[in-house]
CSV table of C-alpha atoms in Angstrom, one decimal:
chain,number,residue,atom,x,y,z
G,1,MET,CA,11.8,-22.3,15.1
G,2,THR,CA,11.1,-19.0,16.3
G,3,THR,CA,8.1,-16.7,15.9
G,4,ARG,CA,7.4,-14.0,17.8
G,5,PRO,CA,4.1,-11.7,18.2
G,6,ASN,CA,3.4,-8.6,15.7
G,7,GLU,CA,0.4,-7.7,18.0
G,8,TYR,CA,1.4,-7.5,21.7
G,9,ASP,CA,-2.0,-8.7,22.1
G,10,ILE,CA,-2.8,-11.7,20.1
G,11,PHE,CA,-0.6,-14.5,19.7
G,12,GLY,CA,3.2,-15.9,19.7
G,13,ILE,CA,5.1,-18.6,19.7
G,14,THR,CA,8.4,-19.4,19.9
G,15,HIS,CA,11.3,-21.7,20.6
G,16,GLN,CA,14.3,-20.4,22.1
G,17,THR,CA,17.3,-22.1,23.6
G,18,GLY,CA,19.9,-20.6,26.0
G,19,LEU,CA,19.8,-16.8,27.0
G,20,THR,CA,19.7,-13.7,24.6
G,21,GLY,CA,20.4,-11.3,27.3
G,22,LYS,CA,19.0,-9.9,30.8
G,23,VAL,CA,15.9,-11.5,32.4
G,24,VAL,CA,14.0,-10.2,34.6
G,25,PHE,CA,10.6,-9.8,36.0
G,26,HIS,CA,7.9,-9.2,34.0
G,27,THR,CA,4.6,-9.2,32.7
G,28,HIS,CA,2.1,-9.5,29.8
G,29,ILE,CA,-1.2,-9.7,28.6
G,30,GLN,CA,-1.4,-12.9,27.1
G,31,TYR,CA,-2.1,-16.5,28.5
G,32,GLU,CA,0.9,-18.3,28.6
G,33,ILE,CA,1.7,-22.1,28.2
G,34,PHE,CA,5.5,-22.7,28.7
G,35,VAL,CA,7.1,-26.2,28.3
G,36,LEU,CA,10.8,-26.7,29.8
G,37,HIS,CA,12.7,-29.3,27.8
G,38,SER,CA,15.9,-29.3,29.4
G,39,GLY,CA,18.3,-26.9,32.0
G,40,ASN,CA,18.3,-26.6,35.6
G,41,VAL,CA,15.2,-23.7,36.5
G,42,LYS,CA,13.6,-22.6,39.3
G,43,TYR,CA,10.4,-20.7,37.9
G,44,PHE,CA,9.2,-17.5,40.1
G,45,LEU,CA,5.5,-17.5,39.6
G,46,GLY,CA,4.1,-14.2,42.0
G,47,ASN,CA,5.8,-14.7,45.3
G,48,ARG,CA,5.8,-18.8,44.8
G,49,ILE,CA,9.0,-20.6,43.5
G,50,ALA,CA,8.5,-23.9,41.5
G,51,GLU,CA,11.6,-26.1,41.0
G,52,LEU,CA,11.2,-27.5,37.4
G,53,GLU,CA,12.3,-30.5,35.4
G,54,PRO,CA,12.7,-31.0,31.9
G,55,GLY,CA,9.0,-32.1,30.9
G,56,ASP,CA,7.2,-29.7,33.0
G,57,ILE,CA,4.6,-27.4,31.9
G,58,ILE,CA,3.6,-23.8,33.5
G,59,VAL,CA,0.0,-22.8,32.5
G,60,MET,CA,-0.1,-19.2,33.7
G,61,ASP,CA,-2.1,-15.8,33.2
G,62,GLY,CA,1.1,-13.5,32.2
G,63,THR,CA,-0.1,-10.6,34.6
G,64,VAL,CA,1.4,-12.4,37.2
G,65,MET,CA,4.9,-11.5,37.5
G,66,HIS,CA,7.2,-14.4,36.5
G,67,ARG,CA,10.8,-15.5,35.6
G,68,PRO,CA,12.8,-18.2,35.4
G,69,PHE,CA,16.2,-18.3,37.3
G,70,ILE,CA,18.7,-20.4,35.9
G,71,GLU,CA,21.6,-22.2,37.6
G,72,GLY,CA,24.4,-23.9,35.8
G,73,ASP,CA,24.6,-23.3,32.1
G,74,ALA,CA,22.3,-21.0,30.6
G,75,ARG,CA,23.0,-22.4,27.2
G,76,ALA,CA,21.3,-25.8,28.3
G,77,TYR,CA,18.2,-23.5,29.1
G,78,ASP,CA,15.6,-25.3,26.4
G,79,ARG,CA,11.9,-24.4,26.0
G,80,SER,CA,8.8,-23.6,24.2
G,81,ILE,CA,6.2,-20.9,24.4
G,82,VAL,CA,2.5,-20.3,23.2
G,83,GLN,CA,1.2,-17.3,24.2
G,84,PHE,CA,-2.0,-16.1,23.1
G,85,SER,CA,-5.1,-13.2,23.7
G,86,LYS,CA,-8.3,-14.6,25.9
G,87,HIS,CA,-9.8,-12.5,22.8
G,88,TRP,CA,-8.7,-14.0,20.3
G,89,LEU,CA,-9.4,-17.8,21.5
G,90,LEU,CA,-12.4,-17.1,23.5
G,91,PRO,CA,-15.0,-17.2,20.5
G,92,ALA,CA,-14.3,-20.6,19.5
G,93,LEU,CA,-14.3,-21.6,22.9
G,94,LYS,CA,-18.0,-20.4,24.0
G,95,ALA,CA,-19.0,-21.8,20.2
G,96,MET,CA,-18.0,-25.2,21.5
G,97,LYS,CA,-19.1,-24.3,25.2
G,98,LEU,CA,-15.5,-24.8,26.0
G,99,GLU,CA,-15.0,-21.8,28.3
G,100,LYS,CA,-13.8,-23.5,30.7
G,101,LEU,CA,-10.9,-24.2,29.6
G,102,LEU,CA,-9.3,-21.3,30.4
G,103,LEU,CA,-10.3,-21.7,34.1
G,104,PRO,CA,-6.7,-22.7,35.0
G,105,PHE,CA,-5.4,-18.6,33.7
G,106,GLU,CA,-8.4,-17.1,35.5
G,107,GLU,CA,-9.2,-18.3,38.8
G,108,GLU,CA,-5.7,-20.2,40.0
G,109,HIS,CA,-3.5,-17.8,37.4
G,110,PHE,CA,-0.9,-20.2,37.4
G,111,GLN,CA,-0.3,-23.6,37.5
G,112,VAL,CA,2.5,-25.8,37.0
G,113,ILE,CA,2.0,-29.9,35.5
G,114,ARG,CA,4.6,-32.0,35.5
G,115,THR,CA,4.4,-34.8,32.7
G,116,GLU,CA,5.3,-37.6,33.6
G,117,SER,CA,4.2,-39.8,30.3
G,118,ASN,CA,6.5,-39.5,27.5
G,119,GLU,CA,3.9,-40.2,25.1
G,120,VAL,CA,1.8,-37.5,26.7
G,121,LEU,CA,4.2,-34.6,26.1
G,122,ALA,CA,4.9,-36.1,22.7
G,123,ASP,CA,1.4,-35.4,22.2
G,124,ILE,CA,1.4,-31.9,23.9
G,125,MET,CA,4.4,-31.4,21.5
G,126,GLY,CA,2.9,-32.4,18.3
G,127,HIS,CA,0.0,-30.0,18.6
G,128,ILE,CA,2.9,-27.0,19.6
G,129,LYS,CA,5.3,-28.4,16.4
G,130,SER,CA,1.5,-27.8,14.3
G,131,ILE,CA,0.7,-24.5,16.0
G,132,ALA,CA,3.8,-23.0,14.5
G,133,VAL,CA,3.6,-24.4,11.3
G,134,LEU,CA,0.5,-22.5,10.7
G,135,PHE,CA,1.6,-19.6,12.5
G,136,GLN,CA,4.3,-19.1,9.6
G,137,SER,CA,1.6,-20.4,6.7
G,138,ALA,CA,-1.0,-17.7,8.4
G,139,LYS,CA,-1.8,-17.0,4.8
G,140,GLU,CA,-3.3,-20.2,3.9
G,141,THR,CA,-7.0,-21.3,3.7
G,142,TYR,CA,-8.2,-21.3,7.2
G,143,ALA,CA,-4.7,-21.6,8.8
G,144,GLU,CA,-6.0,-19.5,11.8
G,145,GLU,CA,-9.1,-21.8,12.6
G,146,ARG,CA,-6.6,-24.6,12.1
G,147,MET,CA,-4.2,-22.8,15.0
G,148,MET,CA,-6.9,-22.2,17.2
G,149,LEU,CA,-8.5,-26.1,16.9
G,150,HIS,CA,-4.6,-26.9,17.9
G,151,VAL,CA,-4.6,-24.2,21.0
G,152,MET,CA,-7.6,-26.1,22.1
G,153,GLN,CA,-7.2,-28.9,21.6
G,154,LEU,CA,-3.7,-28.7,23.4
G,155,LEU,CA,-5.7,-26.9,26.3
G,156,LEU,CA,-8.2,-30.4,26.8
G,157,THR,CA,-5.1,-32.1,27.0
G,158,LEU,CA,-3.8,-29.8,29.9
G,159,SER,CA,-7.0,-29.8,31.7
G,160,GLN,CA,-7.2,-33.5,31.9
G,161,LEU,CA,-3.5,-33.6,33.5
G,162,LYS,CA,-4.1,-30.6,36.0
G,163,THR,CA,-6.4,-32.8,38.7
G,164,LYS,CA,-3.5,-36.0,38.6
G,165,GLU,CA,-0.2,-34.3,37.9
G,166,ALA,CA,-0.2,-30.6,39.2
G,167,ILE,CA,3.1,-30.1,41.5
G,168,SER,CA,2.5,-28.6,44.5
G,169,PHE,CA,4.9,-25.8,45.4
G,170,SER,CA,7.3,-26.8,48.5
G,171,ASP,CA,7.0,-24.3,51.6
G,172,GLU,CA,11.0,-25.3,52.4
G,173,VAL,CA,12.8,-23.4,50.4
G,174,ASP,CA,16.0,-22.1,50.8
G,175,GLU,CA,16.5,-19.5,53.1
G,176,ARG,CA,18.0,-16.9,50.5
G,177,TYR,CA,14.6,-17.7,48.8
G,178,GLU,CA,12.7,-16.9,51.6
G,179,TYR,CA,13.9,-13.3,52.2
G,180,VAL,CA,12.6,-13.0,48.1
G,181,GLN,CA,9.3,-14.5,48.9
G,182,GLN,CA,9.1,-12.0,52.3
G,183,THR,CA,10.2,-8.9,49.9
G,184,ILE,CA,7.4,-10.0,46.8
G,185,ARG,CA,4.8,-10.1,49.6
G,186,PHE,CA,5.8,-7.0,51.1
G,187,VAL,CA,5.3,-5.0,47.5
G,188,GLU,CA,2.6,-6.9,46.7
G,189,ASN,CA,0.7,-5.6,50.3
G,190,HIS,CA,2.2,-1.7,49.7
G,191,TYR,CA,3.0,-0.9,46.2
G,192,GLN,CA,0.4,1.4,46.6
G,193,GLU,CA,2.8,4.0,48.6
G,194,LYS,CA,5.8,5.3,48.4
G,195,LEU,CA,8.4,3.1,48.8
G,196,THR,CA,11.8,2.6,49.7
G,197,LEU,CA,14.8,0.6,49.3
G,198,ALA,CA,14.7,1.5,53.3
G,199,ASP,CA,11.2,0.7,53.7
G,200,VAL,CA,11.1,-3.0,52.7
G,201,ALA,CA,14.8,-3.9,54.0
G,202,ASP,CA,13.3,-2.3,57.8
G,203,GLU,CA,10.5,-5.1,57.1
G,204,LEU,CA,12.4,-7.8,56.7
G,205,ASN,CA,15.1,-6.5,59.6
G,206,MET,CA,17.8,-6.8,57.2
G,207,SER,CA,20.7,-4.2,56.0
G,208,LYS,CA,19.7,-2.7,52.6
G,209,SER,CA,22.9,-3.6,51.0
G,210,TYR,CA,22.6,-6.8,51.8
G,211,LEU,CA,19.0,-7.3,51.0
G,212,VAL,CA,19.8,-5.7,47.4
G,213,HIS,CA,22.2,-8.2,46.6
G,214,LEU,CA,20.7,-11.0,47.4
G,215,PHE,CA,17.2,-9.7,45.4
G,216,LYS,CA,19.5,-9.4,42.4
G,217,ASN,CA,21.4,-11.8,43.1
G,218,LEU,CA,18.9,-14.3,42.9
G,219,THR,CA,15.8,-13.1,40.8
G,220,GLY,CA,18.1,-11.1,38.4
G,221,SER,CA,16.0,-7.8,39.1
G,222,THR,CA,16.5,-4.8,41.4
G,223,ILE,CA,14.1,-4.3,43.6
G,224,MET,CA,13.2,-1.0,42.3
G,225,GLU,CA,12.3,-2.4,39.1
G,226,TYR,CA,10.0,-5.3,40.4
G,227,ILE,CA,8.2,-2.8,42.5
G,228,MET,CA,7.4,-0.8,39.3
G,229,ASN,CA,6.7,-3.5,37.2
G,230,TYR,CA,4.1,-5.3,40.1
G,231,ARG,CA,2.4,-1.7,40.0
G,232,LEU,CA,2.8,-1.8,36.5
G,233,LYS,CA,0.7,-5.2,36.3
G,234,GLN,CA,-2.1,-3.8,38.6
G,235,ALA,CA,-2.6,-0.6,36.6
G,236,MET,CA,-3.3,-2.9,33.8
G,237,HIS,CA,-6.0,-4.9,35.8
G,238,GLN,CA,-7.3,-1.4,36.5
G,239,LEU,CA,-7.7,-0.1,33.1
G,240,GLN,CA,-9.4,-3.1,32.5
G,241,LEU,CA,-11.9,-4.0,35.7
G,242,PHE,CA,-12.5,0.3,36.4
G,243,PRO,CA,-14.0,2.1,33.6
G,244,GLU,CA,-15.1,4.8,35.0
G,245,LEU,CA,-11.6,5.6,37.3
G,246,THR,CA,-9.2,8.1,34.7
G,247,ASN,CA,-6.0,7.5,33.4
G,248,GLN,CA,-4.2,9.4,36.1
G,249,GLU,CA,-7.1,7.7,38.9
G,250,VAL,CA,-5.4,4.3,38.3
G,251,GLY,CA,-2.1,5.8,38.2
G,252,SER,CA,-2.5,7.4,41.6
G,253,ARG,CA,-3.9,4.1,43.2
G,254,CYS,CA,-0.8,1.8,41.8
G,255,GLY,CA,1.4,4.2,43.3
G,256,PHE,CA,2.7,6.1,40.4
G,257,GLU,CA,4.1,9.7,41.3
G,258,ASN,CA,2.1,11.4,38.7
G,259,ALA,CA,-0.1,11.0,35.3
G,260,SER,CA,2.6,12.0,32.6
G,261,HIS,CA,5.2,9.1,34.6
G,262,PHE,CA,2.4,6.2,34.3
G,263,SER,CA,2.0,7.3,30.7
G,264,ARG,CA,5.6,7.5,30.0
G,265,PHE,CA,6.5,4.1,31.4
G,266,PHE,CA,3.3,2.4,30.9
G,267,LYS,CA,4.1,2.6,27.4
G,268,GLN,CA,8.0,2.3,27.4
G,269,THR,CA,7.0,-1.1,28.7
G,270,THR,CA,3.4,-2.4,27.2
G,271,GLY,CA,4.8,0.1,23.7
G,272,VAL,CA,1.2,1.6,24.1
G,273,THR,CA,-0.2,4.3,26.3
G,274,PRO,CA,-2.7,3.4,29.2
G,275,ARG,CA,-5.5,5.1,27.1
G,276,ASP,CA,-4.8,3.0,23.9
G,277,PHE,CA,-4.5,-0.2,26.3
G,278,ARG,CA,-8.0,0.8,27.9
G,279,LYS,CA,-10.0,1.3,24.3
G,280,LEU,CA,-8.3,-2.1,22.7
G,281,ASN,CA,-9.2,-3.6,25.4
G,282,THR,CA,-12.9,-2.4,25.7
G,283,MET,CA,-13.3,-3.4,22.3
G,284,LYS,CA,-12.6,-6.8,22.2
G,285,THR,CA,-14.9,-7.3,25.6
G,286,SER,CA,-17.7,-5.6,23.3
G,287,GLU,CA,-16.7,-7.4,20.4
G,288,GLN,CA,-17.2,-10.9,22.6
G,289,ASP,CA,-20.8,-9.7,23.6
Protein backbone atom coordinates (compact mmCIF):
# COMPACT_ATOMS: atom_id res chain seq x y z
CA MET A 1 0.00 0.00 0.00
CA THR A 2 1.72 3.13 -1.23
CA THR A 3 0.14 6.52 -1.86
CA ARG A 4 2.20 9.63 -2.28
CA PRO A 5 1.41 13.35 -2.17
CA ASN A 6 0.13 14.76 -5.43
CA GLU A 7 0.73 18.26 -4.10
CA TYR A 8 3.91 18.88 -2.18
CA ASP A 9 2.23 20.87 0.56
CA ILE A 10 -1.04 19.04 1.29
CA PHE A 11 -1.01 15.37 2.27
CA GLY A 12 0.67 12.03 1.65
CA ILE A 13 0.75 8.55 3.17
CA THR A 14 3.00 5.63 2.33
CA HIS A 15 4.04 2.19 3.56
CA GLN A 16 7.52 1.25 2.37
CA THR A 17 9.66 -1.86 2.71
CA GLY A 18 13.34 -1.86 1.79
CA LEU A 19 15.06 0.91 -0.12
CA THR A 20 14.45 1.88 -3.74
CA GLY A 21 17.19 4.47 -4.11
CA LYS A 22 19.79 6.61 -2.41
CA VAL A 23 18.88 7.88 1.05
CA VAL A 24 20.14 11.38 1.77
CA PHE A 25 19.48 14.17 4.22
CA HIS A 26 16.33 15.90 3.13
CA THR A 27 13.60 18.30 4.19
CA HIS A 28 9.99 18.90 3.21
CA ILE A 29 7.37 21.36 4.35
CA GLN A 30 4.86 18.79 5.61
CA TYR A 31 4.70 17.61 9.19
CA GLU A 32 5.51 13.90 9.43
CA ILE A 33 4.58 10.90 11.56
CA PHE A 34 7.04 8.04 10.98
CA VAL A 35 6.43 4.52 12.38
CA LEU A 36 9.22 1.94 12.29
CA HIS A 37 7.96 -1.65 11.90
CA SER A 38 11.28 -3.45 11.49
CA GLY A 39 14.94 -2.90 10.69
CA ASN A 40 18.12 -1.85 12.43
CA VAL A 41 17.91 1.93 12.11
CA LYS A 42 19.62 5.02 13.46
CA TYR A 43 17.76 8.20 12.59
CA PHE A 44 19.43 11.58 12.16
CA LEU A 45 17.24 14.50 13.24
CA GLY A 46 18.99 17.85 12.98
CA ASN A 47 22.23 17.32 14.84
CA ARG A 48 20.89 14.48 16.99
CA ILE A 49 20.94 10.73 16.44
CA ALA A 50 18.22 8.37 17.70
CA GLU A 51 18.69 4.61 17.87
CA LEU A 52 15.28 3.24 16.93
CA GLU A 53 13.52 0.02 17.84
CA PRO A 54 10.53 -1.51 16.01
CA GLY A 55 7.41 0.25 17.24
CA ASP A 56 9.16 3.60 17.71
CA ILE A 57 7.42 6.64 16.28
CA ILE A 58 9.01 9.92 15.17
CA VAL A 59 6.88 13.05 15.16
CA MET A 60 8.71 15.76 13.23
CA ASP A 61 8.55 19.10 11.50
CA GLY A 62 9.67 18.07 8.03
CA THR A 63 11.84 21.16 7.63
CA VAL A 64 14.28 19.64 10.14
CA MET A 65 17.10 17.97 8.22
CA HIS A 66 16.57 14.23 8.61
CA ARG A 67 17.40 10.84 7.20
CA PRO A 68 17.55 7.21 8.32
CA PHE A 69 20.78 5.23 8.46
CA ILE A 70 20.08 1.55 7.95
CA GLU A 71 22.52 -0.96 9.37
CA GLY A 72 22.47 -4.53 8.09
CA ASP A 73 19.94 -5.81 5.56
CA ALA A 74 18.13 -2.84 3.99
CA ARG A 75 15.31 -5.16 2.88
CA ALA A 76 14.24 -5.43 6.54
CA TYR A 77 13.65 -1.67 6.76
CA ASP A 78 9.84 -1.43 7.02
CA ARG A 79 8.00 1.76 7.92
CA SER A 80 4.78 3.72 7.57
CA ILE A 81 4.81 7.48 6.97
CA VAL A 82 2.04 10.06 7.19
CA GLN A 83 2.80 13.58 5.95
CA PHE A 84 0.34 16.44 6.20
CA SER A 85 0.35 20.18 5.76
CA LYS A 86 -0.35 22.32 8.79
CA HIS A 87 -2.52 24.48 6.56
CA TRP A 88 -4.64 21.47 5.60
CA LEU A 89 -5.41 20.40 9.18
CA LEU A 90 -5.31 23.62 11.21
CA PRO A 91 -8.84 24.91 10.41
CA ALA A 92 -10.35 21.65 11.69
CA LEU A 93 -8.15 21.73 14.80
CA LYS A 94 -9.16 25.32 15.50
CA ALA A 95 -12.84 24.46 15.18
CA MET A 96 -12.37 21.82 17.89
CA LYS A 97 -9.93 23.94 19.96
CA LEU A 98 -7.20 21.34 19.48
CA GLU A 99 -4.45 23.52 18.02
CA LYS A 100 -2.12 22.40 20.82
CA LEU A 101 -1.83 19.01 19.12
CA LEU A 102 0.60 20.66 16.70
CA LEU A 103 2.95 21.86 19.47
CA PRO A 104 5.36 18.88 19.16
CA PHE A 105 5.90 19.86 15.51
CA GLU A 106 6.08 23.61 16.11
CA GLU A 107 7.92 24.02 19.41
CA GLU A 108 9.96 20.83 19.82
CA HIS A 109 10.32 20.21 16.04
CA PHE A 110 10.85 16.51 16.55
CA GLN A 111 10.27 13.82 19.15
CA VAL A 112 10.80 10.08 19.31
CA ILE A 113 8.14 8.04 21.09
CA ARG A 114 8.58 4.46 22.24
CA THR A 115 5.31 2.50 22.12
CA GLU A 116 5.88 -0.33 24.57
CA SER A 117 2.24 -1.41 24.46
CA ASN A 118 1.11 -3.59 21.56
CA GLU A 119 -2.43 -2.36 22.05
CA VAL A 120 -1.41 1.28 21.66
CA LEU A 121 0.63 0.52 18.54
CA ALA A 122 -2.29 -1.43 17.09
CA ASP A 123 -4.58 1.55 17.71
CA ILE A 124 -2.11 3.90 15.99
CA MET A 125 -1.75 1.61 12.99
CA GLY A 126 -5.53 1.23 12.80
CA HIS A 127 -5.85 4.97 12.24
CA ILE A 128 -3.03 4.98 9.69
CA LYS A 129 -4.63 2.13 7.71
CA SER A 130 -8.00 3.90 7.78
CA ILE A 131 -6.36 7.10 6.53
CA ALA A 132 -4.75 5.18 3.65
CA VAL A 133 -8.07 3.63 2.60
CA LEU A 134 -9.83 7.01 2.69
CA PHE A 135 -6.97 8.65 0.75
CA GLN A 136 -7.45 6.08 -2.01
CA SER A 137 -11.19 6.80 -1.98
CA ALA A 138 -10.92 10.57 -2.01
CA LYS A 139 -14.02 11.04 -4.19
CA GLU A 140 -16.33 9.38 -1.70
CA THR A 141 -18.66 11.58 0.35
CA TYR A 142 -16.88 13.09 3.36
CA ALA A 143 -13.74 11.05 2.69
CA GLU A 144 -11.44 14.02 3.35
CA GLU A 145 -13.32 15.02 6.50
CA ARG A 146 -13.12 11.46 7.82
CA MET A 147 -9.42 11.40 6.98
CA MET A 148 -8.92 14.58 9.00
CA LEU A 149 -10.73 13.03 11.96
CA HIS A 150 -8.41 10.01 11.88
CA VAL A 151 -5.34 12.26 11.72
CA MET A 152 -6.64 14.22 14.73
CA GLN A 153 -7.34 10.99 16.63
CA LEU A 154 -3.82 9.84 15.78
CA LEU A 155 -2.39 13.09 17.14
CA LEU A 156 -4.51 12.78 20.29
CA THR A 157 -3.16 9.29 20.94
CA LEU A 158 0.43 10.45 20.39
CA SER A 159 -0.07 13.46 22.68
CA GLN A 160 -1.03 11.11 25.51
CA LEU A 161 2.08 9.02 24.97
CA LYS A 162 4.64 11.76 24.60
CA THR A 163 4.97 12.83 28.23
CA LYS A 164 5.36 9.27 29.50
CA GLU A 165 7.18 7.40 26.77
CA ALA A 166 9.31 9.87 24.86
CA ILE A 167 12.84 8.54 24.67
CA SER A 168 15.80 10.84 25.20
CA PHE A 169 18.80 11.13 22.93
CA SER A 170 21.92 9.70 24.47
CA ASP A 171 24.95 11.97 24.69
CA GLU A 172 27.13 8.87 24.59
CA VAL A 173 27.53 8.13 20.92
CA ASP A 174 30.10 6.35 18.78
CA GLU A 175 33.07 8.72 18.21
CA ARG A 176 32.43 8.57 14.45
CA TYR A 177 28.89 9.83 14.90
CA GLU A 178 30.17 12.56 17.18
CA TYR A 179 32.26 13.85 14.28
CA VAL A 180 29.12 13.86 12.14
CA GLN A 181 27.25 15.81 14.82
CA GLN A 182 30.12 18.30 15.11
CA THR A 183 30.06 18.77 11.34
CA ILE A 184 26.32 19.41 11.38
CA ARG A 185 26.61 21.88 14.26
CA PHE A 186 29.36 23.75 12.42
CA VAL A 187 27.19 23.99 9.30
CA GLU A 188 24.23 25.25 11.36
CA ASN A 189 26.40 28.03 12.77
CA HIS A 190 28.14 29.03 9.52
CA TYR A 191 25.77 28.19 6.65
CA GLN A 192 25.40 31.90 5.78
CA GLU A 193 29.10 32.08 4.96
CA LYS A 194 31.00 30.74 1.98
CA LEU A 195 31.97 27.29 3.23
CA THR A 196 34.56 24.88 1.88
CA LEU A 197 35.41 21.36 2.91
CA ALA A 198 38.73 22.67 4.20
CA ASP A 199 36.87 25.05 6.55
CA VAL A 200 34.92 22.18 8.08
CA ALA A 201 37.94 19.88 8.35
CA ASP A 202 40.03 22.62 9.97
CA GLU A 203 37.29 23.26 12.54
CA LEU A 204 37.24 19.59 13.51
CA ASN A 205 41.03 19.29 13.30
CA MET A 206 40.75 16.36 10.90
CA SER A 207 42.10 15.58 7.47
CA LYS A 208 39.71 16.63 4.72
CA SER A 209 39.80 13.25 2.97
CA TYR A 210 39.01 11.32 6.15
CA LEU A 211 36.14 13.63 7.11
CA VAL A 212 34.63 13.47 3.61
CA HIS A 213 34.78 9.67 3.66
CA LEU A 214 33.42 9.42 7.22
CA PHE A 215 30.47 11.77 6.66
CA LYS A 216 29.50 10.11 3.39
CA ASN A 217 29.82 6.62 4.81
CA LEU A 218 27.70 7.33 7.90
CA THR A 219 25.06 9.64 6.42
CA GLY A 220 24.83 8.72 2.74
CA SER A 221 25.22 12.41 1.86
CA THR A 222 28.25 14.47 1.03
CA ILE A 223 29.06 17.41 3.27
CA MET A 224 28.30 19.84 0.44
CA GLU A 225 24.91 18.18 -0.16
CA TYR A 226 24.12 18.64 3.51
CA ILE A 227 25.21 22.30 3.44
CA MET A 228 23.02 23.06 0.42
CA ASN A 229 19.99 21.32 1.84
CA TYR A 230 20.42 23.08 5.18
CA ARG A 231 20.56 26.42 3.37
CA LEU A 232 17.37 25.46 1.56
CA LYS A 233 15.64 24.68 4.84
CA GLN A 234 16.59 28.10 6.23
CA ALA A 235 15.44 29.81 3.05
CA MET A 236 12.04 28.11 3.28
CA HIS A 237 11.63 29.47 6.80
CA GLN A 238 12.71 32.98 5.85
CA LEU A 239 10.46 33.15 2.79
CA GLN A 240 7.52 32.59 5.12
CA LEU A 241 8.66 34.64 8.10
CA PHE A 242 10.06 37.76 6.40
CA PRO A 243 7.74 39.00 3.62
CA GLU A 244 9.61 42.29 3.54
CA LEU A 245 12.75 40.56 2.18
CA THR A 246 13.12 39.98 -1.55
CA ASN A 247 13.83 36.47 -2.80
CA GLN A 248 17.35 37.61 -3.67
CA GLU A 249 17.90 38.90 -0.12
CA VAL A 250 16.68 35.61 1.34
CA GLY A 251 19.05 33.64 -0.90
CA SER A 252 21.97 35.84 0.04
CA ARG A 253 21.21 35.60 3.78
CA CYS A 254 21.15 31.81 3.48
CA GLY A 255 24.54 31.49 1.77
CA PHE A 256 23.54 31.05 -1.88
CA GLU A 257 26.00 32.51 -4.37
CA ASN A 258 23.49 34.58 -6.33
CA ALA A 259 19.79 34.91 -7.11
CA SER A 260 19.81 32.58 -10.13
CA HIS A 261 21.65 29.86 -8.22
CA PHE A 262 19.16 30.16 -5.36
CA SER A 263 16.11 30.01 -7.63
CA ARG A 264 17.46 27.11 -9.69
CA PHE A 265 18.40 24.99 -6.66
CA PHE A 266 15.13 25.78 -4.89
CA LYS A 267 13.03 24.65 -7.85
CA GLN A 268 15.13 21.55 -8.54
CA THR A 269 14.69 20.45 -4.92
CA THR A 270 11.11 21.47 -4.06
CA GLY A 271 9.46 21.54 -7.48
CA VAL A 272 8.45 25.20 -7.20
CA THR A 273 10.25 28.54 -7.43
CA PRO A 274 10.91 30.64 -4.30
CA ARG A 275 8.31 33.11 -5.57
CA ASP A 276 5.63 30.44 -5.98
CA PHE A 277 6.51 28.87 -2.62
CA ARG A 278 6.09 32.22 -0.88
CA LYS A 279 2.89 33.02 -2.77
CA LEU A 280 1.32 29.67 -1.92
CA ASN A 281 2.22 29.84 1.76
CA THR A 282 1.07 33.46 2.03
CA MET A 283 -2.24 32.46 0.46
CA LYS A 284 -2.66 29.48 2.80
CA THR A 285 -1.89 31.62 5.86
CA SER A 286 -4.38 34.31 4.86
CA GLU A 287 -7.06 31.65 4.40
CA GLN A 288 -6.68 30.69 8.07
CA ASP A 289 -7.02 34.21 9.45
